[in-house]
């Protein structure tokens, strides 16, 4: 269907008018029908009452029926002045006597009960009753009344309705248009404010004051969306700045080193030393750029994930083997308590990266002769793997930001020693990988109390616990 070009205000008014017209038409029809019915009922009861009164005055007279002693019946007299015609008919329909209403009357046939007769241009209401007096000839009493007053009243009513209807619709339309305008005005306000908000200035908000109705909720949702957008923009800007800074630091160091080396002739051994030092910086650059690339791919969901069932004990054992040389160099003992037959669904390459990042941190930040403990257990809902170290711990104020990109606990230990000074991407990557697995990465740490990282993998629904 083609979308309507009509503004909502007009569409609302039209719909309103349409339903209002339908209601008015129904109402007018009902009114007309009710008035017609009650007018007819009034005439019918008048005719029947007059018939009862007239019957009292009917008697036999020379082999036919006739009205007697009319002067003694004032009630009947007043009925006659109401334009009622009263007839006495022979059983065959010949008129024996006729009272009241001089005008031309329709031809009557002896029929019992109420009926409507259409005669030329006029309509008549007729009531007939058979007369059966003892020892008198039989006959018919017929009461007739013109329906012209009813027709006139109904015509007048129709005319009034016909005039009134467009007038009512005009008023309703104007009112509807005005009301629709009032209802939509806050939305117009929102649109106007939204139009002046630019990507460069996401600080503006609608700050809608008013009831928390549909419009209020729209405005609040809009503001909340701007909050998120602004936060995302700030994050993005900081990320770019941090990345540039991280790239610049080793590059500046390289440049400085090259400058110093070239400033005067050197011994071959000095060149070798310089190149070896430069290699360290280049390694750092390569690691940084591959981390950034990895992160970008993860963000864009471009990481081709190959999910497989992984034996937790084997997997963590292999991770420990890989990190063991680094730990041994610092005389750090790694111990593990991992039950057999625990399995995990996930992408092997990504999970290797996750656990190596955590183990690398544990070894990197734990002083010599420390201890790292790896523990795994599974309950009815999830599988938890914890990595605890006896390192320096992390102050509580840093914990909320630990998984942010480039976030480092800026202390002498992490920045000074070139070996320990990472880019601050390791935990952010680990966090993203956990999220891609539907898992949670949490940290539990206090200064001087060591650190525990917890990875919680939800069990797939219907997983067999004995697996
Ligand atoms: P990268 O991992 O990119 O080489 P990094 O190790 O400095 O650099 P993250 O792994 O993201 O960055 O860690 C962020 C910060 O958290 C670290 O700078 C460190 O201060 C702190 N941290 C991480 N793990 C531990 C730990 N086990 N004990 C103490 N501090 C830790
Ligand atoms: Mg790290």
PDB file of C-alpha atoms in Angstrom, residues 38-219:
ATOM      1  CA  UNK A  38     -44.680   6.771  18.984  1.00  0.00           C
ATOM      2  CA  UNK A  39     -46.814   9.029  16.758  1.00  0.00           C
ATOM      3  CA  UNK A  40     -48.495   5.987  15.198  1.00  0.00           C
ATOM      4  CA  UNK A  41     -48.996   4.394  18.624  1.00  0.00           C
ATOM      5  CA  UNK A  42     -50.662   7.600  19.807  1.00  0.00           C
ATOM      6  CA  UNK A  43     -53.062   7.588  16.847  1.00  0.00           C
ATOM      7  CA  UNK A  44     -53.800   3.885  17.276  1.00  0.00           C
ATOM      8  CA  UNK A  45     -54.679   4.180  20.943  1.00  0.00           C
ATOM      9  CA  UNK A  46     -56.848   7.252  20.165  1.00  0.00           C
ATOM     10  CA  UNK A  47     -58.724   5.273  17.496  1.00  0.00           C
ATOM     11  CA  UNK A  48     -59.264   2.302  19.768  1.00  0.00           C
ATOM     12  CA  UNK A  49     -60.470   4.455  22.665  1.00  0.00           C
ATOM     13  CA  UNK A  50     -62.862   6.325  20.386  1.00  0.00           C
ATOM     14  CA  UNK A  51     -64.177   2.980  19.090  1.00  0.00           C
ATOM     15  CA  UNK A  52     -64.964   1.839  22.635  1.00  0.00           C
ATOM     16  CA  UNK A  53     -66.768   5.106  23.343  1.00  0.00           C
ATOM     17  CA  UNK A  54     -68.665   4.986  20.038  1.00  0.00           C
ATOM     18  CA  UNK A  55     -69.840   1.414  20.518  1.00  0.00           C
ATOM     19  CA  UNK A  56     -71.873   2.478  23.560  1.00  0.00           C
ATOM     20  CA  UNK A  57     -73.989   4.686  21.332  1.00  0.00           C
ATOM     21  CA  UNK A  58     -74.721   2.134  18.596  1.00  0.00           C
ATOM     22  CA  UNK A  59     -78.094   0.501  18.433  1.00  0.00           C
ATOM     23  CA  UNK A  60     -80.493  -1.061  15.909  1.00  0.00           C
ATOM     24  CA  UNK A  61     -82.798   1.226  13.919  1.00  0.00           C
ATOM     25  CA  UNK A  62     -85.061  -0.039  11.163  1.00  0.00           C
ATOM     26  CA  UNK A  63     -83.066  -3.158  10.348  1.00  0.00           C
ATOM     27  CA  UNK A  64     -79.733  -1.391  10.343  1.00  0.00           C
ATOM     28  CA  UNK A  65     -77.398   0.071  12.933  1.00  0.00           C
ATOM     29  CA  UNK A  66     -77.248   3.735  13.907  1.00  0.00           C
ATOM     30  CA  UNK A  67     -75.756   6.035  16.533  1.00  0.00           C
ATOM     31  CA  UNK A  68     -78.217   6.966  19.275  1.00  0.00           C
ATOM     32  CA  UNK A  69     -78.211   9.676  21.926  1.00  0.00           C
ATOM     33  CA  UNK A  70     -75.024  11.273  20.696  1.00  0.00           C
ATOM     34  CA  UNK A  71     -75.744  14.452  22.596  1.00  0.00           C
ATOM     35  CA  UNK A  72     -75.294  12.507  25.855  1.00  0.00           C
ATOM     36  CA  UNK A  73     -71.740  11.515  24.917  1.00  0.00           C
ATOM     37  CA  UNK A  74     -69.438  14.560  25.201  1.00  0.00           C
ATOM     38  CA  UNK A  75     -66.336  12.384  25.118  1.00  0.00           C
ATOM     39  CA  UNK A  76     -67.182  11.036  21.692  1.00  0.00           C
ATOM     40  CA  UNK A  77     -67.933  14.573  20.552  1.00  0.00           C
ATOM     41  CA  UNK A  78     -64.416  15.685  21.497  1.00  0.00           C
ATOM     42  CA  UNK A  79     -62.934  12.677  19.697  1.00  0.00           C
ATOM     43  CA  UNK A  80     -64.815  13.676  16.551  1.00  0.00           C
ATOM     44  CA  UNK A  81     -63.230  17.088  16.675  1.00  0.00           C
ATOM     45  CA  UNK A  82     -59.820  15.323  16.597  1.00  0.00           C
ATOM     46  CA  UNK A  83     -60.366  14.651  12.886  1.00  0.00           C
ATOM     47  CA  UNK A  84     -61.548  11.147  13.442  1.00  0.00           C
ATOM     48  CA  UNK A  85     -64.152   9.769  11.066  1.00  0.00           C
ATOM     49  CA  UNK A  86     -66.579   7.207  12.486  1.00  0.00           C
ATOM     50  CA  UNK A  87     -68.462   4.864  10.155  1.00  0.00           C
ATOM     51  CA  UNK A  88     -71.139   2.272  10.594  1.00  0.00           C
ATOM     52  CA  UNK A  89     -70.993  -0.237   7.739  1.00  0.00           C
ATOM     53  CA  UNK A  90     -73.275  -3.024   6.692  1.00  0.00           C
ATOM     54  CA  UNK A  91     -71.742  -6.492   6.649  1.00  0.00           C
ATOM     55  CA  UNK A  92     -71.220  -5.933   2.900  1.00  0.00           C
ATOM     56  CA  UNK A  93     -69.456  -2.641   3.405  1.00  0.00           C
ATOM     57  CA  UNK A  94     -72.219  -0.160   2.520  1.00  0.00           C
ATOM     58  CA  UNK A  95     -72.085   3.012   4.609  1.00  0.00           C
ATOM     59  CA  UNK A  96     -75.031   3.189   7.013  1.00  0.00           C
ATOM     60  CA  UNK A  97     -73.945   6.219   8.919  1.00  0.00           C
ATOM     61  CA  UNK A  98     -70.927   8.517   9.093  1.00  0.00           C
ATOM     62  CA  UNK A  99     -69.876  10.947  11.809  1.00  0.00           C
ATOM     63  CA  UNK A 100     -67.268  13.706  11.850  1.00  0.00           C
ATOM     64  CA  UNK A 101     -64.534  14.548   9.361  1.00  0.00           C
ATOM     65  CA  UNK A 102     -66.164  16.012   6.350  1.00  0.00           C
ATOM     66  CA  UNK A 103     -63.265  15.641   4.016  1.00  0.00           C
ATOM     67  CA  UNK A 104     -63.070  13.029   1.396  1.00  0.00           C
ATOM     68  CA  UNK A 105     -62.449   9.698   3.072  1.00  0.00           C
ATOM     69  CA  UNK A 106     -60.996   6.602   1.518  1.00  0.00           C
ATOM     70  CA  UNK A 107     -63.192   3.735   0.566  1.00  0.00           C
ATOM     71  CA  UNK A 108     -63.561   1.440   3.560  1.00  0.00           C
ATOM     72  CA  UNK A 109     -63.880  -2.298   3.659  1.00  0.00           C
ATOM     73  CA  UNK A 110     -65.073  -4.127   6.752  1.00  0.00           C
ATOM     74  CA  UNK A 111     -61.822  -5.511   8.162  1.00  0.00           C
ATOM     75  CA  UNK A 112     -61.111  -6.081  11.854  1.00  0.00           C
ATOM     76  CA  UNK A 113     -58.083  -4.493  13.591  1.00  0.00           C
ATOM     77  CA  UNK A 114     -55.593  -1.769  12.643  1.00  0.00           C
ATOM     78  CA  UNK A 115     -54.367  -1.033   9.139  1.00  0.00           C
ATOM     79  CA  UNK A 116     -52.893   1.759   7.058  1.00  0.00           C
ATOM     80  CA  UNK A 117     -54.555   2.685   3.772  1.00  0.00           C
ATOM     81  CA  UNK A 118     -52.807   4.589   1.004  1.00  0.00           C
ATOM     82  CA  UNK A 119     -55.392   6.472  -0.987  1.00  0.00           C
ATOM     83  CA  UNK A 120     -54.271   8.754  -3.787  1.00  0.00           C
ATOM     84  CA  UNK A 121     -51.951  11.220  -2.075  1.00  0.00           C
ATOM     85  CA  UNK A 122     -53.192  10.612   1.445  1.00  0.00           C
ATOM     86  CA  UNK A 123     -52.486   7.980   4.024  1.00  0.00           C
ATOM     87  CA  UNK A 124     -55.034   6.894   6.564  1.00  0.00           C
ATOM     88  CA  UNK A 125     -54.999   4.860   9.744  1.00  0.00           C
ATOM     89  CA  UNK A 126     -58.098   2.646  10.093  1.00  0.00           C
ATOM     90  CA  UNK A 127     -59.438   0.610  12.989  1.00  0.00           C
ATOM     91  CA  UNK A 128     -62.326  -1.861  12.383  1.00  0.00           C
ATOM     92  CA  UNK A 129     -64.459  -3.811  14.797  1.00  0.00           C
ATOM     93  CA  UNK A 130     -67.445  -6.156  14.043  1.00  0.00           C
ATOM     94  CA  UNK A 131     -70.643  -5.236  15.948  1.00  0.00           C
ATOM     95  CA  UNK A 132     -72.673  -8.111  17.285  1.00  0.00           C
ATOM     96  CA  UNK A 133     -75.627  -6.817  19.310  1.00  0.00           C
ATOM     97  CA  UNK A 134     -78.269  -9.224  20.633  1.00  0.00           C
ATOM     98  CA  UNK A 135     -81.410  -9.319  18.423  1.00  0.00           C
ATOM     99  CA  UNK A 136     -80.012  -6.628  16.126  1.00  0.00           C
ATOM    100  CA  UNK A 137     -78.598  -6.825  12.630  1.00  0.00           C
ATOM    101  CA  UNK A 138     -74.798  -7.271  12.492  1.00  0.00           C
ATOM    102  CA  UNK A 139     -72.512  -4.559  11.138  1.00  0.00           C
ATOM    103  CA  UNK A 140     -69.091  -2.896  11.384  1.00  0.00           C
ATOM    104  CA  UNK A 141     -67.750   0.030  13.278  1.00  0.00           C
ATOM    105  CA  UNK A 142     -64.834   1.641  11.422  1.00  0.00           C
ATOM    106  CA  UNK A 143     -62.657   4.455  12.781  1.00  0.00           C
ATOM    107  CA  UNK A 144     -60.533   6.512  10.329  1.00  0.00           C
ATOM    108  CA  UNK A 145     -57.882   9.165  10.917  1.00  0.00           C
ATOM    109  CA  UNK A 146     -55.695  10.917   8.411  1.00  0.00           C
ATOM    110  CA  UNK A 147     -51.939  10.310   8.817  1.00  0.00           C
ATOM    111  CA  UNK A 148     -51.144  13.688   7.321  1.00  0.00           C
ATOM    112  CA  UNK A 149     -50.079  15.322  10.623  1.00  0.00           C
ATOM    113  CA  UNK A 150     -47.661  12.415  11.220  1.00  0.00           C
ATOM    114  CA  UNK A 151     -46.218  12.792   7.743  1.00  0.00           C
ATOM    115  CA  UNK A 152     -45.840  16.536   8.228  1.00  0.00           C
ATOM    116  CA  UNK A 153     -44.122  16.099  11.594  1.00  0.00           C
ATOM    117  CA  UNK A 154     -41.749  13.467  10.206  1.00  0.00           C
ATOM    118  CA  UNK A 155     -40.950  15.643   7.213  1.00  0.00           C
ATOM    119  CA  UNK A 156     -40.133  18.550   9.493  1.00  0.00           C
ATOM    120  CA  UNK A 157     -37.944  16.291  11.614  1.00  0.00           C
ATOM    121  CA  UNK A 158     -36.090  14.997   8.524  1.00  0.00           C
ATOM    122  CA  UNK A 159     -35.493  18.553   7.360  1.00  0.00           C
ATOM    123  CA  UNK A 160     -34.122  19.574  10.732  1.00  0.00           C
ATOM    124  CA  UNK A 161     -31.858  16.539  10.840  1.00  0.00           C
ATOM    125  CA  UNK A 162     -30.702  17.241   7.296  1.00  0.00           C
ATOM    126  CA  UNK A 163     -29.745  20.785   8.254  1.00  0.00           C
ATOM    127  CA  UNK A 164     -28.342  19.841  11.620  1.00  0.00           C
ATOM    128  CA  UNK A 165     -26.127  17.031  10.377  1.00  0.00           C
ATOM    129  CA  UNK A 166     -23.719  19.070   8.192  1.00  0.00           C
ATOM    130  CA  UNK A 167     -23.622  21.762  10.863  1.00  0.00           C
ATOM    131  CA  UNK A 168     -22.703  19.217  13.542  1.00  0.00           C
ATOM    132  CA  UNK A 169     -20.095  17.710  11.217  1.00  0.00           C
ATOM    133  CA  UNK A 170     -18.602  21.111  10.498  1.00  0.00           C
ATOM    134  CA  UNK A 171     -18.330  21.855  14.210  1.00  0.00           C
ATOM    135  CA  UNK A 172     -16.934  18.389  14.959  1.00  0.00           C
ATOM    136  CA  UNK A 173     -14.411  18.682  12.100  1.00  0.00           C
ATOM    137  CA  UNK A 174     -13.170  22.053  13.297  1.00  0.00           C
ATOM    138  CA  UNK A 175     -12.964  20.811  16.870  1.00  0.00           C
ATOM    139  CA  UNK A 176     -11.216  17.616  15.766  1.00  0.00           C
ATOM    140  CA  UNK A 177      -8.682  19.535  13.694  1.00  0.00           C
ATOM    141  CA  UNK A 178      -7.951  21.845  16.598  1.00  0.00           C
ATOM    142  CA  UNK A 179      -7.635  18.950  19.074  1.00  0.00           C
ATOM    143  CA  UNK A 180      -5.382  16.945  16.751  1.00  0.00           C
ATOM    144  CA  UNK A 181      -3.177  20.013  16.404  1.00  0.00           C
ATOM    145  CA  UNK A 182      -2.950  20.387  20.177  1.00  0.00           C
ATOM    146  CA  UNK A 183      -2.122  16.709  20.651  1.00  0.00           C
ATOM    147  CA  UNK A 184       0.595  16.755  18.004  1.00  0.00           C
ATOM    148  CA  UNK A 185       2.198  20.026  19.036  1.00  0.00           C
ATOM    149  CA  UNK A 186       4.664  18.399  21.511  1.00  0.00           C
ATOM    150  CA  UNK A 187       5.791  16.064  18.720  1.00  0.00           C
ATOM    151  CA  UNK A 188       6.437  19.082  16.511  1.00  0.00           C
ATOM    152  CA  UNK A 189       8.478  20.572  19.340  1.00  0.00           C
ATOM    153  CA  UNK A 190      10.508  17.365  19.593  1.00  0.00           C
ATOM    154  CA  UNK A 191      11.130  17.378  15.844  1.00  0.00           C
ATOM    155  CA  UNK A 192      12.309  20.980  15.930  1.00  0.00           C
ATOM    156  CA  UNK A 193      14.714  20.305  18.793  1.00  0.00           C
ATOM    157  CA  UNK A 194      15.962  17.125  17.144  1.00  0.00           C
ATOM    158  CA  UNK A 195      16.697  19.040  13.943  1.00  0.00           C
ATOM    159  CA  UNK A 196      19.188  21.338  15.671  1.00  0.00           C
ATOM    160  CA  UNK A 197      21.117  18.509  17.305  1.00  0.00           C
ATOM    161  CA  UNK A 198      24.271  17.750  15.346  1.00  0.00           C
ATOM    162  CA  UNK A 199      26.682  14.889  15.555  1.00  0.00           C
ATOM    163  CA  UNK A 200      29.321  17.331  16.722  1.00  0.00           C
ATOM    164  CA  UNK A 201      27.145  18.564  19.549  1.00  0.00           C
ATOM    165  CA  UNK A 202      25.384  15.671  21.198  1.00  0.00           C
ATOM    166  CA  UNK A 203      25.008  17.553  24.458  1.00  0.00           C
ATOM    167  CA  UNK A 204      21.553  18.926  23.685  1.00  0.00           C
ATOM    168  CA  UNK A 205      18.547  17.218  25.227  1.00  0.00           C
ATOM    169  CA  UNK A 206      14.828  17.701  24.878  1.00  0.00           C
ATOM    170  CA  UNK A 207      14.304  17.875  28.665  1.00  0.00           C
ATOM    171  CA  UNK A 208      10.595  17.412  28.130  1.00  0.00           C
ATOM    172  CA  UNK A 209       8.486  18.775  30.969  1.00  0.00           C
ATOM    173  CA  UNK A 210       5.009  17.373  31.149  1.00  0.00           C
ATOM    174  CA  UNK A 211       3.147  14.207  31.976  1.00  0.00           C
ATOM    175  CA  UNK A 212       4.751  10.843  31.299  1.00  0.00           C
ATOM    176  CA  UNK A 213       2.264  10.076  28.550  1.00  0.00           C
ATOM    177  CA  UNK A 214       3.065   8.744  25.061  1.00  0.00           C
ATOM    178  CA  UNK A 215       4.763  12.000  24.064  1.00  0.00           C
ATOM    179  CA  UNK A 216       6.614  12.231  27.364  1.00  0.00           C
ATOM    180  CA  UNK A 217       7.897   8.699  26.924  1.00  0.00           C
ATOM    181  CA  UNK A 218       8.966   9.459  23.348  1.00  0.00           C
ATOM    182  CA  UNK A 219      10.933  12.477  24.538  1.00  0.00           C
TER     183      UNK A 219
END
